[in-house]
XYZ file of C-alpha atoms in Angstrom:
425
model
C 30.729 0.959 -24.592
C 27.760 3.422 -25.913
C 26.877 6.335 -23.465
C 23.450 5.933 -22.305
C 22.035 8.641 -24.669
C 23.127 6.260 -27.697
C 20.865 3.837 -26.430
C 16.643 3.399 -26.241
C 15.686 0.329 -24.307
C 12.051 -0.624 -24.870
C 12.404 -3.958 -22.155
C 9.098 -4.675 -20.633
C 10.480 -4.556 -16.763
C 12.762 -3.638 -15.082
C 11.820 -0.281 -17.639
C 14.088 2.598 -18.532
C 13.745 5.444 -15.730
C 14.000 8.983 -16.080
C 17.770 9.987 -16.745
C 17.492 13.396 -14.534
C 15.907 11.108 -11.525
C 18.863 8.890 -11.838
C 21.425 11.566 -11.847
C 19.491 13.161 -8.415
C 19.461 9.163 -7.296
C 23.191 9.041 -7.711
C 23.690 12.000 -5.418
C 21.768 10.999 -2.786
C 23.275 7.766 -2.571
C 26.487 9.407 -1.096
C 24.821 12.134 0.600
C 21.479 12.828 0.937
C 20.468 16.608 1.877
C 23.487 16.961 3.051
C 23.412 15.034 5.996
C 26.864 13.076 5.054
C 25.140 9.866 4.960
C 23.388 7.849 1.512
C 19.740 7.910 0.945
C 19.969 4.171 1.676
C 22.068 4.127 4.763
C 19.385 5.837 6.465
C 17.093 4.481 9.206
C 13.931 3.789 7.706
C 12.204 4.951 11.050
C 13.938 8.444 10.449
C 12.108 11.764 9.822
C 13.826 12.022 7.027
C 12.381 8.452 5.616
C 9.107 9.144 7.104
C 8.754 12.891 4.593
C 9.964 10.213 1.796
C 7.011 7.863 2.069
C 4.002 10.578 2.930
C 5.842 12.800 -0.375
C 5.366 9.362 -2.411
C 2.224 8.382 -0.999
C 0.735 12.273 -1.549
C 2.130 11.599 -5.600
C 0.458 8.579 -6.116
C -3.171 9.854 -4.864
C -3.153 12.937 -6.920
C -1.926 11.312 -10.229
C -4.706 9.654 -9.482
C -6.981 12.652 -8.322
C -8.238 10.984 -5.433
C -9.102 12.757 -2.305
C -7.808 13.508 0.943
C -10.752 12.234 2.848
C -8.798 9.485 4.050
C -11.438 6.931 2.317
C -8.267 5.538 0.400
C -4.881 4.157 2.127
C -1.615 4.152 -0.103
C 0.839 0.709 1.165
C 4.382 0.282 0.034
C 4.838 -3.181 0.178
C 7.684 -6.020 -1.278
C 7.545 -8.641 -2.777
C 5.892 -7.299 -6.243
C 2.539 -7.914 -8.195
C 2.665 -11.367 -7.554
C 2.853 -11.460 -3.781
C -0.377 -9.370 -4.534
C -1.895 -12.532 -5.994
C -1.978 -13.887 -2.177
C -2.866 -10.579 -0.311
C -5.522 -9.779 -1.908
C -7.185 -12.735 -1.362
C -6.239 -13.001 2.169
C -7.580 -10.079 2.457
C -10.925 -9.690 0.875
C -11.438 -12.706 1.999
C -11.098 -11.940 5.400
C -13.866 -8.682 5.154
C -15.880 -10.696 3.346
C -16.103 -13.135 6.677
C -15.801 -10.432 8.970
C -19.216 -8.294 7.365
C -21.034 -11.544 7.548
C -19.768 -12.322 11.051
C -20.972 -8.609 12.171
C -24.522 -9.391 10.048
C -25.203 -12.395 11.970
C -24.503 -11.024 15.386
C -21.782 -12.513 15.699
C -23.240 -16.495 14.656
C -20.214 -18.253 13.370
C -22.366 -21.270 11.945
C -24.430 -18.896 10.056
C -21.195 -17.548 8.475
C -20.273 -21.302 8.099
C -23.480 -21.792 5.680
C -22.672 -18.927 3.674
C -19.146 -19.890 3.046
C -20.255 -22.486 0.867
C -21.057 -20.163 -1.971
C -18.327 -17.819 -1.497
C -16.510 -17.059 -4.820
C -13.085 -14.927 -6.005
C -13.912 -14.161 -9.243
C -11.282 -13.880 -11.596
C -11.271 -12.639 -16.054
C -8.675 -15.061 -17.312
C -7.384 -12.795 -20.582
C -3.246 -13.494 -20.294
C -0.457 -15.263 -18.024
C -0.691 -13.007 -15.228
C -4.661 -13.228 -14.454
C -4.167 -16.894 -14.891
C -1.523 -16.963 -12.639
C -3.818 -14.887 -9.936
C -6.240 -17.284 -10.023
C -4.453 -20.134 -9.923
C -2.857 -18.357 -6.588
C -6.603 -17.948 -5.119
C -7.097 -22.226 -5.954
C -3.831 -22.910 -4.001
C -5.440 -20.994 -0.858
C -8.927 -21.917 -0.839
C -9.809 -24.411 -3.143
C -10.809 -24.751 -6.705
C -14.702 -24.588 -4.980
C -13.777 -20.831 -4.060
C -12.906 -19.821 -7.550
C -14.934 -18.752 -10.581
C -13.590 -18.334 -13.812
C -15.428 -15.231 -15.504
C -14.381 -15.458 -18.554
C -11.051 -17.203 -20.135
C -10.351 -15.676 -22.947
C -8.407 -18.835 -24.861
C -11.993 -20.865 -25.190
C -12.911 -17.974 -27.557
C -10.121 -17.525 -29.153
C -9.237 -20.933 -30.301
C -7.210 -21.785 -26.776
C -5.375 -18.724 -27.391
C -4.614 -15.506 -25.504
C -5.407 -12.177 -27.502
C -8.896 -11.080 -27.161
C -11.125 -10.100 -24.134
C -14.653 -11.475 -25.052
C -17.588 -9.381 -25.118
C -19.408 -8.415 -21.378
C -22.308 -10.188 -22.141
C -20.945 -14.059 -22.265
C -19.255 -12.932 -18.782
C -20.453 -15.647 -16.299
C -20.288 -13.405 -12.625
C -21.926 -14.571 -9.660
C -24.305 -13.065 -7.199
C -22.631 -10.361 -5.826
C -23.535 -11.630 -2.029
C -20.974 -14.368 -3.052
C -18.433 -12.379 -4.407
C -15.542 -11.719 -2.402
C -13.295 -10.201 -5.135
C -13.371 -9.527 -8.666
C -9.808 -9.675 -10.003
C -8.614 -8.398 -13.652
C -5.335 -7.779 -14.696
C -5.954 -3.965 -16.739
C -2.895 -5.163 -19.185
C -1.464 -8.108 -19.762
C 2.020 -7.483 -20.271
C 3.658 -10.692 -21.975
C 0.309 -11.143 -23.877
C 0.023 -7.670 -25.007
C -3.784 -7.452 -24.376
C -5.418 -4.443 -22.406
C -8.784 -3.433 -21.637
C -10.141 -0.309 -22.959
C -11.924 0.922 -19.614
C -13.356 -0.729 -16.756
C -15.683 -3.130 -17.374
C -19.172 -2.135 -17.077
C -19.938 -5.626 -15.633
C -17.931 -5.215 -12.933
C -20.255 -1.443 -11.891
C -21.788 -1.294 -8.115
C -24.245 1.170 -7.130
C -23.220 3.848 -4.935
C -23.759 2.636 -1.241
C -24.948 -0.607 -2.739
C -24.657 -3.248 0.181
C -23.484 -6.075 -1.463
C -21.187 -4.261 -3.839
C -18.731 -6.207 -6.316
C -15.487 -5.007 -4.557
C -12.988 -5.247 -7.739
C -9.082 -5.626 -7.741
C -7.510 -3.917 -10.595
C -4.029 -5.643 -11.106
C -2.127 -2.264 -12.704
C 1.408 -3.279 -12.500
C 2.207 -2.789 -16.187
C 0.084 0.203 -17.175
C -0.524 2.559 -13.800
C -0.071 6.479 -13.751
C -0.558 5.836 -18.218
C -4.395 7.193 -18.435
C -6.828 8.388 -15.865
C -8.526 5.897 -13.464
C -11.766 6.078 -11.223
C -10.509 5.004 -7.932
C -13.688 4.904 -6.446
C -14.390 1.957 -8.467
C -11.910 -0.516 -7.068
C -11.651 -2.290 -3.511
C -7.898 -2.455 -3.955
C -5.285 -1.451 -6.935
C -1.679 -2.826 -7.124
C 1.294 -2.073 -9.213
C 4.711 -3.162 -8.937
C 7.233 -0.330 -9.641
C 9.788 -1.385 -12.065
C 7.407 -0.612 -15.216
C 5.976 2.949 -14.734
C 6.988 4.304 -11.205
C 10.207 3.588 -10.523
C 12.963 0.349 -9.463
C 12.004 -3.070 -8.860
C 11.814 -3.600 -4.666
C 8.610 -2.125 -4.102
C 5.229 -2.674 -4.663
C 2.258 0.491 -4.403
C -0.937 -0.576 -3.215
C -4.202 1.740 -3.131
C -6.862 -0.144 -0.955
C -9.818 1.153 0.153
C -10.136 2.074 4.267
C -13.373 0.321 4.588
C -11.646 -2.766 4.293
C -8.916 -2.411 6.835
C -11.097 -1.177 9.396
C -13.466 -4.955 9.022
C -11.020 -7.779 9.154
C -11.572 -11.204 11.189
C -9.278 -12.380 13.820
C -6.901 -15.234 13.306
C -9.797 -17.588 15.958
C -12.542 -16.985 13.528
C -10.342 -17.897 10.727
C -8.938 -20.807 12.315
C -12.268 -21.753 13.257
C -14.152 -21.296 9.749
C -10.444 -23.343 8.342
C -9.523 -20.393 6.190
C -6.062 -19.598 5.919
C -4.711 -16.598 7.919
C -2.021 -14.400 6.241
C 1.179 -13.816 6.741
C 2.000 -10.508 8.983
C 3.301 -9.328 6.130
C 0.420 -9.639 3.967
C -1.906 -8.500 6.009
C -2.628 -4.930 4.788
C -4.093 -3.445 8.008
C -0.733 -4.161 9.755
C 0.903 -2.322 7.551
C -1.254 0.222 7.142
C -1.528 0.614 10.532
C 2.446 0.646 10.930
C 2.514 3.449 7.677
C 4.330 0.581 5.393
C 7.324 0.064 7.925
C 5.941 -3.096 9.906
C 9.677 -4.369 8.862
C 12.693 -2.900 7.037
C 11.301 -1.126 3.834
C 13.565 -0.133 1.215
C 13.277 4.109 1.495
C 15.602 4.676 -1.722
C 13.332 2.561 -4.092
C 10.444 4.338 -2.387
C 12.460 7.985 -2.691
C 13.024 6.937 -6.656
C 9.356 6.380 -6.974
C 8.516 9.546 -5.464
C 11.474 11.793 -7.648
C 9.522 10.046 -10.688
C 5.867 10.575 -10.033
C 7.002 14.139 -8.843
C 8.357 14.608 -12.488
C 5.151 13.204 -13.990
C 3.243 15.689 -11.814
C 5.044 18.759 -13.239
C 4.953 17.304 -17.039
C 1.536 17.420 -17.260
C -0.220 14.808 -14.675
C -1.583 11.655 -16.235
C -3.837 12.932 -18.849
C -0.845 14.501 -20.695
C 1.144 10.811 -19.891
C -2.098 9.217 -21.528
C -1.842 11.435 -24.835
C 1.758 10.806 -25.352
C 1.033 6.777 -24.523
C -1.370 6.852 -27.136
C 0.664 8.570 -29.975
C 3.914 6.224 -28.698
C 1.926 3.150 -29.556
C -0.059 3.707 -32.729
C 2.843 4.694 -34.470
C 4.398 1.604 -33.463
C 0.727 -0.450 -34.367
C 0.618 1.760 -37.265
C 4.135 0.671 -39.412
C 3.231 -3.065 -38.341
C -0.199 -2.994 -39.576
C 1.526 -1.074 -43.082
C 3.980 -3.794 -43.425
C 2.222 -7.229 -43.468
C 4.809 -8.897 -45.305
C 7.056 -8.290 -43.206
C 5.410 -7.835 -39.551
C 2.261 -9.421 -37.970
C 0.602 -8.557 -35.110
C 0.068 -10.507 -31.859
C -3.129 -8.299 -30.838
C -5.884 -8.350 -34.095
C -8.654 -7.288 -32.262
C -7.317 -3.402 -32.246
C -10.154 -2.130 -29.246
C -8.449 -4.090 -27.045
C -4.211 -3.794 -28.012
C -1.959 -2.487 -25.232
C -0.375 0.377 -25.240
C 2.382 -0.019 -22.988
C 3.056 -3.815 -24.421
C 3.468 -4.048 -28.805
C 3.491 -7.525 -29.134
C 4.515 -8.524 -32.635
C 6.010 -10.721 -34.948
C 7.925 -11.010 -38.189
C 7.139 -13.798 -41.089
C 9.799 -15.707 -42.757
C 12.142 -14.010 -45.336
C 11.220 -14.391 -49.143
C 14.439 -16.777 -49.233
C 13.143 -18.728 -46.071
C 15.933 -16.700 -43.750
C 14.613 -15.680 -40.006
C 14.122 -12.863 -40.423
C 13.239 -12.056 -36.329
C 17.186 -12.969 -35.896
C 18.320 -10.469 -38.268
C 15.391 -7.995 -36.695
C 16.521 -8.063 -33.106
C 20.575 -7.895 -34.183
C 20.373 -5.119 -36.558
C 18.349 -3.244 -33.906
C 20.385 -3.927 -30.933
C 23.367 -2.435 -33.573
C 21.070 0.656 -33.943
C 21.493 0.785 -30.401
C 17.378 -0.121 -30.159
C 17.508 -2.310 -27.065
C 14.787 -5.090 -24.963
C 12.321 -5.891 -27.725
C 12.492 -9.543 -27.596
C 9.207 -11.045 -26.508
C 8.844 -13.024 -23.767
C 10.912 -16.198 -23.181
C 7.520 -17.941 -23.149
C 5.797 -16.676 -26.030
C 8.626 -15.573 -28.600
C 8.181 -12.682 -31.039
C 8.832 -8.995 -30.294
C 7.584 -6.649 -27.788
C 7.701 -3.020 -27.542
C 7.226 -1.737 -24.128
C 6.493 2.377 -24.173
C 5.808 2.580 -20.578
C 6.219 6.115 -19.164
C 9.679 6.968 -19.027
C 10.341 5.691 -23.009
C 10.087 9.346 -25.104
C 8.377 9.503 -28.347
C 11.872 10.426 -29.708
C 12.938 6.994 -28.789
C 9.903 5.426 -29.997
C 9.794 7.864 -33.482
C 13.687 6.263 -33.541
C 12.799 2.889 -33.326
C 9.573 3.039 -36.003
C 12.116 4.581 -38.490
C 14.396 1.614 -38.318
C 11.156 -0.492 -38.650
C 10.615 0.983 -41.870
C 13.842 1.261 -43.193
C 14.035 -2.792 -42.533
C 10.955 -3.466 -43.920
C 11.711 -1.509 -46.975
C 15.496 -3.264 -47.543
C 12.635 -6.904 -47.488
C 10.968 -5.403 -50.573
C 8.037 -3.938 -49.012
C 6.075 -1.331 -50.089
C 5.204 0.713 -46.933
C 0.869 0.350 -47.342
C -1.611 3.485 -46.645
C -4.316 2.155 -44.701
C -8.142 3.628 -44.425
């Protein structure tokens, strides 16, 4: 059995976590600041579970410098990024109604008429955004949804590319009640670059686009402008921390303007589930029913360790160097590796999709790949069970010794296939 040193494990989620926050986890599992009980056997209506969610929730807004002017709310919620794919638009939704309730005085059949055009916008560029909107159908109707862009109609009815702003088809932003995109698409390997300038409001504009940025696989990895989104999610079992919790930033404004179940009823909208409706758990700070305080307390113990290595712009640098040195001995080896992601302004860098051609003597060579790197101890870079190939997740917690390990073996098997290892402009 290896020791966990001998091992690097590149899986795209559950992730590797931090070895020194597992060792502290361990700990307080049997006794947590020495109060003789576990971390976990806690109330989570304590004190002492109360300091664990405002420490986590204080993290997460200044990795991602955002002020204490409570204009933002931080929710720990289950149920991970895909429960997300219903609250959010139970949620926006329900502010969208709830201004135009308060802008007709109150008229519901004015409210009613406008309705008709009401739109969740969605950018269709992998599985998961396709998923999201396929959520927001199965709630309101296909006559509620509008497809921005799918990526697949121009890229020959595949995933890979995010087409250019301009052939984006948005509505009128008095229609819009969310504009969802997933920031990386983590089975496709396909992330965008920055937010979209499409998706820009004015400051104090009224009818503002109020965008949802799905982060789940690629939070806390490079600096983000809060003040641009509505509402941004992440599950933590990629970059944060254990799978059981889900971190959701969400802008006050919208908790303070939701409809009540009569109006909803009334206008046949669905109404959400208590525990998707964020202003009852924002209201109850996350603990509206039994949240689980050691994922949250991991979560914390990592982002406190990001905080003191650097913040996110140093996570960002070393994200960057992990992944073009992995894009870098694909794109040197063509005969021997191909990459998922052509289009290189838009490649992940938490997700290196890739595959590997057929031997000279016809052999699979992605077999003989994936066993003589799980011997090397290089672990979780199969692709997904739906698309096949390889992927190389270098989320936060994977070191650049692990990933300088793993491009080494790359080499050294694409060398032992004949290959001469290219030098590229």
């Amino acid at each position: 059995m290896p020791a966990r040193e001998q091992v690097s494990y590149f899986g795209a989620g559950p992730a590797r976590l931090p070895t020194s926050v597992l060792a502290n986890a361990s700990a307080a599992l049997l006794n947590y600041n020495n109060t003789g009980l576990g971390i976990a056997e806690h109330s989570h209506r304590s004190a002492l579970s109360s300091n664990i969610l405002t420490q986590a929730a204080q993290y997460f807004k200044t990795l991602l410098n955002i002020p204490n002017d409570d204009s933002y709310t931080v929710i720990f919620m289950q149920g991970g990024g895909t429960t997300q794919f219903s609250s959010v638009v139970y949620n926006l939704v329900g502010y969208w109604v709830e201004r135009r309730l308060r802008k007709h005085g109150g008229d519901l059949e004015k409210v009613r008429a406008d309705l008709k055009d009401m739109k969740c916008e969605y950018l269709l560029t992998g599985g998961w955004s396709l998923k999201a909107s396929q959520e927001a159908a199965r709630l309101l109707g296909d006559e509620h949804v509008s497809i921005v862009i799918d990526a697949r109609k121009a890229n020959g009815g595949k995933w890979g590319i995010i087409p250019e702003e301009k052939d984006w088809s948005l509505v009128e932003k008095k229609d819009s009640a969310l504009a969802y995109f997933c920031d990386n698409e983590t089975v496709d390997g396909v992330e965008f670059p920055s937010f979209p300038n499409a998706l820009e409001s004015a400051e104090g504009e009224e009818d503002e686009r109020l965008v949802i940025g799905d982060m789940s696989s690629n939070i806390l990895s490079r600096p983000v402008d809060a003040k641009k989104y509505a509402v941004i999610f992440a599950g933590a079992q990629k970059n944060i921390g254990t799978t059981g919790i889900t971190i959701v930033l969400i802008r006050k404004s919208i908790l303070d303007c939701q409809p009540s179940p009569v109006t909803l009823r009334a206008l046949n909208l669905p109404i959400p589930p208590i525990m998707m409706h964020y202003p009852t758990l924002a209201s109850s700070s996350s603990l509206y029913n039994t949240l689980p305080i050691f994922d949250v307390y991991i979560a914390g113990e990592v982002m406190s360790q990001l905080l003191t290595s650097g913040g996110v712009a140093a996570i960002a640098a070393a994200a960057e160097r992990k992944s073009s040195s992995v894009y870098e001995v694909i794109d040197k080896n063509p005969t021997v590796f191909t990459p998922v992601i052509t289009d290189t302004r838009v490649r992940s860098r938490m997700n290196v999709c890739f595959r590997l051609v057929k031997g000279k003597d016809g052999r699979d060579l992605e077999k003989q790949f994936f066993e003589e790197a799980e011997k090397k101890g290089l672990l979780g870079i199969k692709g997904h069970r739906s698309v096949g190939g390889g992927r190389i997740s270098c989320y936060n917690a994977v070191g650049e010794e692990e990933v300088a390990k793993l491009v080494a073996f790359m080499k050294e098997f694409a060398t032992k296939q004949g290959h001469t290892y290219l030098t590229l402009n």
